[in-house]
Short mmCIF file of N, CA and C in Angstrom, two decimals:
data_model
loop_
_atom_site.label_atom_id
_atom_site.label_comp_id
_atom_site.label_asym_id
_atom_site.label_seq_id
_atom_site.Cartn_x
_atom_site.Cartn_y
_atom_site.Cartn_z
N ILE A 8 -0.80 11.52 6.95
CA ILE A 8 0.55 10.43 5.89
C ILE A 8 0.76 9.03 7.00
N HIS A 9 0.91 9.70 8.39
CA HIS A 9 1.37 8.17 9.77
C HIS A 9 0.34 7.62 9.68
N ALA A 10 -0.91 7.78 9.62
CA ALA A 10 -2.61 7.08 10.10
C ALA A 10 -2.64 6.71 8.58
N ILE A 11 -2.82 6.75 7.37
CA ILE A 11 -2.68 5.59 6.91
C ILE A 11 -1.42 5.04 6.12
N GLN A 12 0.01 5.64 6.04
CA GLN A 12 0.27 4.05 6.14
C GLN A 12 1.04 2.90 6.84
N ARG A 13 -0.13 3.91 8.29
CA ARG A 13 -0.44 2.33 9.19
C ARG A 13 -1.97 1.31 8.47
N ASP A 14 -2.89 2.09 8.27
CA ASP A 14 -3.60 1.56 7.12
C ASP A 14 -2.87 1.13 5.82
N ALA A 15 -2.60 0.89 5.28
CA ALA A 15 -2.31 0.54 3.98
C ALA A 15 -0.78 -0.71 4.78
N LYS A 16 -0.05 -0.44 6.05
CA LYS A 16 0.79 -1.53 6.10
C LYS A 16 -0.44 -2.88 7.48
N SER A 17 -1.52 -2.22 7.12
CA SER A 17 -2.46 -3.58 7.87
C SER A 17 -2.90 -4.21 7.01
N MET A 18 -3.04 -3.62 5.52
CA MET A 18 -4.13 -4.49 4.90
C MET A 18 -3.16 -5.26 4.29
N MET A 19 -1.61 -4.76 4.57
CA MET A 19 -1.27 -5.70 3.30
C MET A 19 -0.44 -6.80 4.66
N LEU A 20 -0.80 -7.10 5.61
CA LEU A 20 -0.35 -7.88 6.31
C LEU A 20 -1.30 -8.37 5.96
N LYS A 21 -2.16 -8.24 6.26
CA LYS A 21 -3.93 -9.40 6.37
C LYS A 21 -3.96 -10.13 4.54
N LEU A 22 -3.02 -9.59 4.15
CA LEU A 22 -3.41 -10.03 2.21
C LEU A 22 -1.99 -11.59 1.79
N ILE A 23 -1.22 -10.90 2.21
CA ILE A 23 -0.01 -11.38 2.07
C ILE A 23 0.36 -12.64 2.58
N ASP A 24 -0.77 -12.99 3.30
CA ASP A 24 -0.36 -14.41 3.79
C ASP A 24 -1.35 -15.40 3.01
N ARG A 25 -2.69 -14.60 2.53
CA ARG A 25 -3.59 -14.96 1.74
C ARG A 25 -2.80 -15.38 0.19
N LEU A 26 -2.05 -15.32 0.13
CA LEU A 26 -1.33 -14.96 -2.06
C LEU A 26 -0.57 -16.29 -2.51
N GLU A 27 -1.00 -17.55 -1.83
CA GLU A 27 -0.29 -19.28 -2.43
C GLU A 27 -0.30 -18.73 -3.85
N ASN A 28 -1.15 -18.72 -4.17
CA ASN A 28 -0.68 -18.73 -6.22
C ASN A 28 -0.73 -17.36 -7.29
N TYR A 29 -0.04 -16.76 -5.82
CA TYR A 29 0.36 -15.51 -6.55
C TYR A 29 1.21 -14.78 -6.56
N PRO A 30 2.19 -15.23 -5.65
CA PRO A 30 3.76 -14.59 -5.70
C PRO A 30 4.33 -14.13 -5.76
N ASP A 31 4.59 -13.12 -6.60
CA ASP A 31 4.84 -12.41 -7.69
C ASP A 31 4.02 -10.76 -6.87
N ALA A 32 3.39 -11.31 -6.52
CA ALA A 32 2.56 -10.33 -6.49
C ALA A 32 2.51 -9.97 -3.83
N ARG A 33 2.85 -11.46 -3.15
CA ARG A 33 3.25 -11.83 -1.90
C ARG A 33 4.46 -11.54 -1.88
N GLU A 34 5.90 -11.39 -2.98
CA GLU A 34 6.91 -10.29 -2.91
C GLU A 34 6.60 -9.39 -3.10
N ARG A 35 6.34 -8.86 -3.70
CA ARG A 35 6.27 -7.02 -3.96
C ARG A 35 5.57 -6.37 -2.77
N LEU A 36 4.45 -7.36 -2.48
CA LEU A 36 4.15 -6.39 -1.57
C LEU A 36 5.21 -6.88 0.18
N ARG A 37 5.15 -8.16 0.05
CA ARG A 37 6.42 -8.03 1.28
C ARG A 37 7.56 -6.80 1.34
N ALA A 38 8.27 -6.61 -0.09
CA ALA A 38 9.56 -5.79 -0.07
C ALA A 38 8.57 -4.08 -0.24
N HIS A 39 7.33 -3.59 0.12
CA HIS A 39 7.03 -2.56 -0.20
C HIS A 39 6.45 -2.56 1.67
N LEU A 40 6.96 -3.61 2.01
CA LEU A 40 6.53 -3.68 3.80
C LEU A 40 7.39 -3.09 4.30
N ALA A 41 7.94 -3.20 3.69
CA ALA A 41 10.29 -2.81 4.11
C ALA A 41 9.94 -0.57 3.77
N ASP A 42 9.45 -0.54 2.57
CA ASP A 42 9.06 1.01 2.19
C ASP A 42 7.94 1.69 3.36
N LYS A 43 7.12 1.05 3.32
CA LYS A 43 5.94 1.49 4.69
C LYS A 43 7.04 2.15 6.41
N GLU A 44 7.08 0.74 6.63
CA GLU A 44 8.36 0.93 7.98
C GLU A 44 9.10 2.64 7.45
N ARG A 45 9.58 2.86 5.91
CA ARG A 45 11.15 4.07 6.03
C ARG A 45 10.25 4.88 5.40
N GLU A 46 8.88 4.75 5.60
CA GLU A 46 8.05 6.29 4.64
C GLU A 46 7.03 6.02 6.82
N MET A 47 7.05 5.75 7.26
CA MET A 47 6.57 5.33 8.68
C MET A 47 7.64 6.41 9.24
N ASP A 48 9.34 5.97 9.42
CA ASP A 48 10.20 6.17 9.86
C ASP A 48 10.33 7.77 9.60
N ARG A 49 10.65 8.74 8.10
CA ARG A 49 10.24 9.78 7.89
C ARG A 49 9.35 10.73 8.25
N ALA A 50 7.92 10.16 8.34
CA ALA A 50 6.88 11.44 8.80
C ALA A 50 6.60 10.92 10.34
N GLU A 51 7.24 10.28 11.61
CA GLU A 51 7.81 9.88 12.59
C GLU A 51 8.91 11.58 12.67
N LYS A 52 10.03 11.50 11.88
CA LYS A 52 11.08 12.54 12.08
C LYS A 52 10.61 13.93 11.60
N ILE A 53 9.81 14.01 10.35
CA ILE A 53 8.75 15.46 9.84
C ILE A 53 8.61 16.24 11.26
N LEU A 54 7.52 14.89 11.91
CA LEU A 54 6.68 15.74 12.97
C LEU A 54 7.60 15.98 13.74
N SER A 55 8.56 14.93 14.44
CA SER A 55 9.84 15.15 15.21
C SER A 55 10.33 17.21 15.28
N ASP A 56 10.59 16.91 14.09
CA ASP A 56 11.33 18.58 13.42
C ASP A 56 10.45 19.19 13.84
N MET A 57 9.10 18.76 13.87
CA MET A 57 8.06 20.69 13.84
C MET A 57 7.18 20.37 15.45
N GLY A 58 7.99 19.65 16.55
CA GLY A 58 7.83 19.49 17.59
C GLY A 58 6.65 18.73 17.73
N GLU A 59 5.91 17.84 17.17
CA GLU A 59 4.51 17.10 16.67
C GLU A 59 5.40 15.13 17.44
N THR A 60 3.76 14.81 17.83
CA THR A 60 4.06 13.22 17.14
C THR A 60 3.19 12.85 16.54
N SER A 61 3.36 11.84 16.32
CA SER A 61 1.70 11.12 15.52
C SER A 61 0.39 10.96 16.19
N SER A 62 0.00 10.68 15.50
CA SER A 62 -1.81 10.95 16.37
C SER A 62 -2.18 9.53 16.76
N GLY A 63 -2.32 8.95 18.18
CA GLY A 63 -2.15 8.13 18.57
C GLY A 63 -4.16 7.53 17.53
N ALA A 64 -4.50 7.99 17.76
CA ALA A 64 -6.29 8.39 18.01
C ALA A 64 -6.65 8.09 16.08
N LYS A 65 -5.77 8.80 15.42
CA LYS A 65 -5.56 8.17 13.84
C LYS A 65 -4.96 7.63 13.54
N ASP A 66 -3.84 6.95 14.57
CA ASP A 66 -3.11 5.55 13.86
C ASP A 66 -4.46 4.34 13.99
N SER A 67 -4.75 4.80 15.59
CA SER A 67 -5.41 3.28 15.51
C SER A 67 -6.60 2.80 14.96
N VAL A 68 -6.89 4.11 14.43
CA VAL A 68 -8.59 4.15 13.55
C VAL A 68 -7.65 3.78 12.06
N PHE A 69 -7.22 3.98 11.55
CA PHE A 69 -6.83 4.05 10.13
C PHE A 69 -5.90 2.48 9.96
N SER A 70 -5.09 1.81 11.09
CA SER A 70 -4.38 0.46 11.11
C SER A 70 -6.52 -0.70 11.35
N ALA A 71 -7.20 0.36 12.47
CA ALA A 71 -8.52 -1.25 12.38
C ALA A 71 -9.21 -0.90 10.60
N MET A 72 -9.11 0.62 9.82
CA MET A 72 -9.96 0.82 8.69
C MET A 72 -8.74 -0.48 7.74
N GLY A 73 -7.18 -0.63 7.92
CA GLY A 73 -6.91 -1.09 6.93
C GLY A 73 -6.47 -3.27 7.46
N GLY A 74 -7.27 -2.79 8.14
CA GLY A 74 -6.99 -4.62 9.43
C GLY A 74 -8.32 -4.34 8.55
N THR A 75 -9.49 -4.34 8.44
CA THR A 75 -10.30 -4.63 8.10
C THR A 75 -11.22 -4.94 6.98
N MET A 76 -10.72 -4.38 6.29
CA MET A 76 -10.41 -4.30 4.59
C MET A 76 -9.46 -5.39 4.60
N GLY A 77 -8.48 -5.47 4.49
CA GLY A 77 -7.60 -6.64 3.84
C GLY A 77 -8.19 -7.95 4.82
N ALA A 78 -9.01 -8.32 5.54
CA ALA A 78 -9.73 -9.16 6.39
C ALA A 78 -11.19 -9.88 5.74
N MET A 79 -12.07 -8.59 5.02
CA MET A 79 -13.08 -8.69 4.35
C MET A 79 -12.88 -9.30 2.77
N ALA A 80 -12.01 -8.81 2.24
CA ALA A 80 -11.10 -9.44 1.29
C ALA A 80 -10.48 -10.38 1.11
N GLY A 81 -10.66 -11.13 2.24
CA GLY A 81 -9.81 -12.02 2.20
C GLY A 81 -11.48 -13.52 1.73
N ALA A 82 -12.68 -12.49 2.26
CA ALA A 82 -14.45 -13.31 2.27
C ALA A 82 -14.70 -13.11 0.69
N TRP A 83 -14.47 -12.64 -0.12
CA TRP A 83 -14.47 -12.02 -1.06
C TRP A 83 -14.12 -13.25 -2.16
N ARG A 84 -15.12 -13.92 -3.49
CA ARG A 84 -14.42 -15.11 -4.62
C ARG A 84 -13.27 -14.61 -5.17
N ASP A 85 -13.39 -13.52 -5.32
CA ASP A 85 -12.23 -12.57 -6.34
C ASP A 85 -11.55 -11.73 -5.36
N ASP A 86 -11.45 -12.29 -4.06
CA ASP A 86 -10.31 -11.54 -2.96
C ASP A 86 -8.85 -10.61 -4.36
N ILE A 87 -8.37 -11.68 -4.98
CA ILE A 87 -7.24 -11.16 -5.58
C ILE A 87 -6.98 -9.32 -5.98
N LEU A 88 -8.60 -10.09 -6.96
CA LEU A 88 -8.69 -8.62 -8.05
C LEU A 88 -9.54 -7.29 -7.40
N GLN A 89 -10.66 -7.82 -6.18
CA GLN A 89 -10.50 -6.94 -5.08
C GLN A 89 -9.65 -6.05 -4.59
N SER A 90 -8.50 -6.57 -4.23
CA SER A 90 -8.07 -6.05 -3.19
C SER A 90 -6.36 -5.84 -4.27
N SER A 91 -6.18 -5.86 -5.14
CA SER A 91 -5.46 -5.49 -6.25
C SER A 91 -6.06 -4.32 -6.46
N MET A 92 -7.31 -4.26 -6.77
CA MET A 92 -7.47 -2.61 -7.07
C MET A 92 -7.32 -1.35 -5.92
N LEU A 93 -8.42 -2.29 -4.74
CA LEU A 93 -7.83 -1.66 -3.52
C LEU A 93 -6.41 -0.99 -2.84
N THR A 94 -5.49 -2.18 -2.68
CA THR A 94 -4.65 -1.50 -3.32
C THR A 94 -3.36 -1.02 -4.21
N TYR A 95 -3.90 -0.94 -5.38
CA TYR A 95 -3.54 0.04 -6.41
C TYR A 95 -4.09 1.80 -5.94
N GLY A 96 -5.83 1.58 -6.00
CA GLY A 96 -6.17 2.35 -5.17
C GLY A 96 -5.59 3.69 -3.64
N LEU A 97 -5.13 2.97 -2.89
CA LEU A 97 -4.43 2.83 -2.28
C LEU A 97 -2.95 3.44 -2.62
N ALA A 98 -2.30 3.29 -3.28
CA ALA A 98 -0.87 3.93 -3.51
C ALA A 98 -1.28 5.33 -4.51
N ASN A 99 -2.33 5.13 -5.12
CA ASN A 99 -2.51 6.59 -5.93
C ASN A 99 -2.82 7.93 -5.29
N TYR A 100 -3.34 7.69 -3.82
CA TYR A 100 -3.81 8.24 -2.47
C TYR A 100 -2.76 8.47 -2.11
N GLU A 101 -1.95 7.76 -2.39
CA GLU A 101 -0.71 8.44 -0.86
C GLU A 101 0.41 8.95 -2.13
N ILE A 102 -0.05 8.38 -3.55
CA ILE A 102 1.36 10.09 -4.31
C ILE A 102 0.62 11.00 -4.13
N ALA A 103 -1.24 11.78 -4.09
CA ALA A 103 -1.50 12.55 -4.13
C ALA A 103 -1.23 13.89 -2.53
N LEU A 104 -0.83 12.77 -2.16
CA LEU A 104 -0.49 12.59 -0.16
C LEU A 104 0.77 13.51 -0.86
N TYR A 105 1.07 13.05 -0.92
CA TYR A 105 3.29 13.40 -0.76
C TYR A 105 2.33 14.23 -1.49
N GLU A 106 2.07 13.95 -2.90
CA GLU A 106 2.80 15.46 -3.99
C GLU A 106 1.72 17.15 -2.74
N ALA A 107 0.78 16.66 -2.57
CA ALA A 107 0.43 17.37 -1.42
C ALA A 107 1.14 17.87 -1.06
N LEU A 108 1.78 16.98 0.65
CA LEU A 108 2.76 17.83 1.17
C LEU A 108 3.41 18.18 0.49
N ILE A 109 4.34 17.93 -0.10
CA ILE A 109 5.89 18.57 -0.83
C ILE A 109 5.13 19.52 -0.98
N ALA A 110 3.60 19.60 -1.53
CA ALA A 110 3.46 21.94 -2.29
C ALA A 110 3.94 22.11 -1.26
N LEU A 111 3.22 22.56 0.28
CA LEU A 111 2.88 22.76 1.76
C LEU A 111 3.86 22.75 1.97
N ALA A 112 4.94 22.56 1.71
CA ALA A 112 5.72 21.93 3.10
C ALA A 112 6.97 23.61 2.53
N GLY A 113 7.34 24.18 1.94
CA GLY A 113 7.63 25.26 1.98
C GLY A 113 7.01 26.50 2.35
N PRO A 114 5.64 26.80 2.04
CA PRO A 114 5.34 28.03 2.48
C PRO A 114 4.35 27.40 4.19
N ALA A 115 4.50 26.74 4.69
CA ALA A 115 4.50 26.48 5.90
C ALA A 115 5.85 26.49 7.01
N GLY A 116 6.78 26.50 5.59
CA GLY A 116 8.42 26.61 6.67
C GLY A 116 8.87 24.90 7.00
N GLN A 117 8.78 24.36 6.05
CA GLN A 117 9.39 22.91 5.64
C GLN A 117 9.38 22.67 5.01
N PRO A 118 10.54 23.52 4.61
CA PRO A 118 11.32 23.12 3.48
C PRO A 118 12.40 21.59 3.47
N GLN A 119 13.20 21.58 4.25
CA GLN A 119 14.22 20.14 5.65
C GLN A 119 12.83 19.10 4.81
N ALA A 120 11.50 19.09 4.53
CA ALA A 120 10.50 17.92 4.37
C ALA A 120 9.81 17.91 3.11
N GLN A 121 10.97 18.24 2.76
CA GLN A 121 10.47 18.21 0.79
C GLN A 121 11.14 16.67 0.84
N GLY A 122 13.29 16.75 0.89
CA GLY A 122 13.09 15.73 0.46
C GLY A 122 12.77 14.35 1.57
N PRO A 123 12.30 14.02 2.15
CA PRO A 123 12.12 12.99 2.64
C PRO A 123 10.48 12.09 2.74
N LEU A 124 9.95 13.71 1.95
CA LEU A 124 8.79 13.36 1.47
C LEU A 124 8.59 13.02 -0.06
N ARG A 125 10.07 12.88 -0.74
CA ARG A 125 9.94 13.06 -2.52
C ARG A 125 10.54 11.99 -1.87
N GLU A 126 11.81 11.22 -1.25
CA GLU A 126 12.12 10.32 -1.76
C GLU A 126 10.12 8.82 -0.80
N SER A 127 9.67 9.64 -0.24
CA SER A 127 8.20 7.79 0.24
C SER A 127 7.37 8.91 -0.86
N LEU A 128 7.67 9.37 -1.87
CA LEU A 128 6.39 9.69 -3.46
C LEU A 128 7.71 8.90 -4.46
N SER A 129 8.50 8.34 -4.26
CA SER A 129 9.31 7.27 -5.16
C SER A 129 8.99 6.07 -4.61
N GLU A 130 9.21 5.56 -3.99
CA GLU A 130 8.42 3.64 -2.80
C GLU A 130 7.17 4.37 -3.71
N GLU A 131 6.14 5.44 -2.92
CA GLU A 131 4.80 4.35 -3.59
C GLU A 131 4.29 4.77 -5.25
N ARG A 132 5.12 5.30 -6.09
CA ARG A 132 5.16 5.72 -7.73
C ARG A 132 5.24 4.32 -7.96
N ALA A 133 6.76 3.89 -7.32
CA ALA A 133 7.54 2.78 -7.59
C ALA A 133 5.83 1.59 -7.55
N MET A 134 5.56 1.26 -6.47
CA MET A 134 4.13 0.19 -6.27
C MET A 134 3.27 0.23 -7.13
N ALA A 135 2.19 1.71 -7.44
CA ALA A 135 1.63 2.10 -7.82
C ALA A 135 2.47 2.19 -9.69
N ASP A 136 2.96 2.09 -10.10
CA ASP A 136 4.00 1.51 -10.98
C ASP A 136 3.00 -0.79 -11.47
N TRP A 137 4.19 -0.72 -10.19
CA TRP A 137 4.04 -2.05 -10.27
C TRP A 137 3.37 -2.58 -10.55
N LEU A 138 1.91 -1.92 -9.89
CA LEU A 138 0.10 -3.22 -9.86
C LEU A 138 -0.30 -3.11 -10.46
N HIS A 139 -0.19 -1.08 -11.18
CA HIS A 139 -0.80 -0.91 -12.35
C HIS A 139 0.09 -1.77 -13.74
N GLU A 140 1.46 -2.57 -13.55
CA GLU A 140 1.32 -3.30 -15.28
C GLU A 140 1.29 -4.94 -14.61
N ASN A 141 1.09 -5.11 -13.23
CA ASN A 141 1.09 -6.53 -12.86
C ASN A 141 -0.67 -6.81 -12.85
N LEU A 142 -1.69 -5.88 -13.52
CA LEU A 142 -3.53 -6.29 -13.22
C LEU A 142 -3.48 -6.91 -13.80
N LYS A 143 -3.22 -6.76 -15.20
CA LYS A 143 -3.69 -7.80 -16.34
C LYS A 143 -2.99 -9.31 -15.73
N PRO A 144 -1.98 -9.12 -15.95
CA PRO A 144 -1.31 -10.49 -15.76
C PRO A 144 -1.59 -11.01 -14.27
N THR A 145 -2.52 -10.58 -14.07
CA THR A 145 -3.25 -10.89 -12.10
C THR A 145 -4.86 -11.43 -12.93
N LEU A 146 -5.37 -10.50 -13.83
CA LEU A 146 -6.26 -10.87 -13.79
C LEU A 146 -6.22 -12.24 -14.35
N GLU A 147 -5.07 -12.33 -15.96
CA GLU A 147 -4.96 -13.42 -16.85
C GLU A 147 -4.62 -14.75 -16.05
N ARG A 148 -4.55 -14.40 -14.78
CA ARG A 148 -4.27 -15.88 -13.50
C ARG A 148 -5.17 -15.66 -12.97
N TYR A 149 -5.59 -15.23 -12.66
CA TYR A 149 -7.01 -15.86 -12.16
C TYR A 149 -7.75 -16.46 -13.49
N LEU A 150 -7.90 -15.72 -14.36
CA LEU A 150 -9.21 -15.85 -14.90
C LEU A 150 -8.89 -18.23 -15.41
N GLU A 151 -7.42 -17.98 -15.27
CA GLU A 151 -6.78 -19.43 -16.12
C GLU A 151 -6.83 -20.18 -14.86
N LEU A 152 -6.80 -20.08 -13.27
CA LEU A 152 -7.67 -20.23 -11.92
C LEU A 152 -8.92 -21.10 -12.16
N SER A 153 -9.54 -20.52 -12.27
CA SER A 153 -10.41 -20.23 -12.19
C SER A 153 -11.30 -21.26 -13.22
N ALA A 154 -10.64 -21.27 -14.05
CA ALA A 154 -11.40 -22.12 -15.29
C ALA A 154 -11.17 -23.83 -15.22
N THR A 155 -10.39 -24.14 -15.07
CA THR A 155 -8.98 -24.67 -14.35
C THR A 155 -9.82 -25.38 -12.90
N GLY A 156 -11.41 -24.87 -12.21
CA GLY A 156 -11.90 -25.13 -11.15
C GLY A 156 -10.23 -25.49 -9.84
N ARG A 157 -9.30 -24.20 -9.75
CA ARG A 157 -8.43 -24.41 -8.73
C ARG A 157 -8.83 -22.98 -8.09
N GLN A 158 -8.64 -23.10 -6.54
CA GLN A 158 -7.90 -21.90 -5.85
C GLN A 158 -8.19 -20.49 -6.63
N ALA A 159 -8.72 -19.63 -7.01
CA ALA A 159 -8.58 -18.70 -8.25
C ALA A 159 -8.51 -16.90 -6.82
N ALA A 160 -9.31 -17.63 -5.79
CA ALA A 160 -9.42 -16.07 -4.45
C ALA A 160 -7.94 -15.41 -3.89
N HIS A 161 -7.31 -16.68 -3.65
CA HIS A 161 -5.99 -15.95 -3.82
C HIS A 161 -5.39 -16.89 -3.80
#
């Protein structure tokens, strides 16, 4: 989960600066960066309580993947649409991952991890809900900008 959070954070950092025509999305992603920091802190605490550390190799690979995806999307004519769907998909992947970790924590002898994992799950659900609720308005804004010949990609 720590590596996945790095991936998401790297992707969001690349995306945020490009969202000049989508200020609500830019501000929501900025707020979610704080969620990511808390989620990574929780993951590190859980690992520490288990006598483990995050995997530097996984963190590096996933961070590079997120940065690459974020940079690639910037070159697409429909950047905002692709990025919205990628971010929504990633948030739902994280939801599934947190649900799995919560289910596994008890049998793994780590019931104390369930509370922090539930907090992170709640943050990811809130982001996924926001993305879902704002997909149609984002599409409409994209179409409006495109129809008037303005920069619509981001």
